[in-house]
Coordinates of C-alpha atoms in Angstrom, one line a residue:
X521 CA -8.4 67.3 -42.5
X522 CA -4.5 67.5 -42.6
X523 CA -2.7 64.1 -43.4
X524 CA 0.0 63.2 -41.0
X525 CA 3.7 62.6 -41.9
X526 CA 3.1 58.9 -42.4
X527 CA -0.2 59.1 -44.5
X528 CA 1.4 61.6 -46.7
X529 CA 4.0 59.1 -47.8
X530 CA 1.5 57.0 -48.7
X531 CA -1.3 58.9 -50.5
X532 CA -1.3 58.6 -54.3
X533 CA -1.4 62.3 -55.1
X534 CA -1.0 65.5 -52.1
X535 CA -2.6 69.1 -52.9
X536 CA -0.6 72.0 -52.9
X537 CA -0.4 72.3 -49.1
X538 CA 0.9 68.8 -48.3
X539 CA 3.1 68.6 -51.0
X540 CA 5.2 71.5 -49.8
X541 CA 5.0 70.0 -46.7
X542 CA 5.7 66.4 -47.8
X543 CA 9.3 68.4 -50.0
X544 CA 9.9 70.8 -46.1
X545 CA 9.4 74.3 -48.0
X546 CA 7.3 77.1 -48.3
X547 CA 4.0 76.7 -50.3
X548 CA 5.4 79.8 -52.0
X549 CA 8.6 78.1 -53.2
X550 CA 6.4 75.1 -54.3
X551 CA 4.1 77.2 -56.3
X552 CA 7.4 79.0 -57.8
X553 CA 8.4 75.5 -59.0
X554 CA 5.2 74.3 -60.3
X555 CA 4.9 77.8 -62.6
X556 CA 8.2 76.9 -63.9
X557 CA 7.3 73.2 -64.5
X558 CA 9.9 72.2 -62.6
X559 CA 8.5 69.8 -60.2
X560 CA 5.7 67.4 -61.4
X561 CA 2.0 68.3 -60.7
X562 CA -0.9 67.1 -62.6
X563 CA -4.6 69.0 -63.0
X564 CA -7.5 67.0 -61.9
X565 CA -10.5 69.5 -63.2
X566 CA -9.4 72.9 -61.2
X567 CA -7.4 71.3 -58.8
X568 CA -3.8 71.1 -58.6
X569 CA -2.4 67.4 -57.4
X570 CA 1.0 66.2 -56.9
X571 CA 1.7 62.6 -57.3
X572 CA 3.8 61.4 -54.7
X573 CA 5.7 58.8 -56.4
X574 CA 6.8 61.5 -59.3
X575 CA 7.9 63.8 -56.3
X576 CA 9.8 60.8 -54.7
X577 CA 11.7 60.8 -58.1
X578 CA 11.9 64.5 -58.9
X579 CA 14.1 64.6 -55.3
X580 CA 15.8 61.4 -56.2
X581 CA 16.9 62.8 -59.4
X582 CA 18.1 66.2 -57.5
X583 CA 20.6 64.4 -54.8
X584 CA 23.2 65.9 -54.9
X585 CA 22.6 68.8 -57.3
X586 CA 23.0 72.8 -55.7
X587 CA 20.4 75.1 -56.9

């Protein structure tokens, strides 16, 4: 079941697909930045999580920056 808006911003860690969504790009562009360890992600046995608070602060920390 897909998590709404609301519920994303408060579950502990998203998979791959809400994560993207929970950032507004592409799955693809996520998965670009997780090869590149750029944004935070976490392996839970062979699934990929991304905790939400470590996203909140990877975004925080790229205010203002141009890619």
């Amino acid at each position: 079941a897909e998590l709404r808006v609301d519920q994303l911003c408060r579950a502990l860690h998203l998979r791959p697909a809400e994560a993207a969504r929970f950032l507004a790009i592409s799955p693809r562009k996520l998965w670009e930045l997780t090869n590149c360890r750029e944004v935070p992600a976490i392996r839970i046995g062979r699934s990929l999580r991304y905790p939400t608070d470590e996203l909140r602060a990877w975004v925080a920390g790229r205010s203002g920056r141009r890619s």
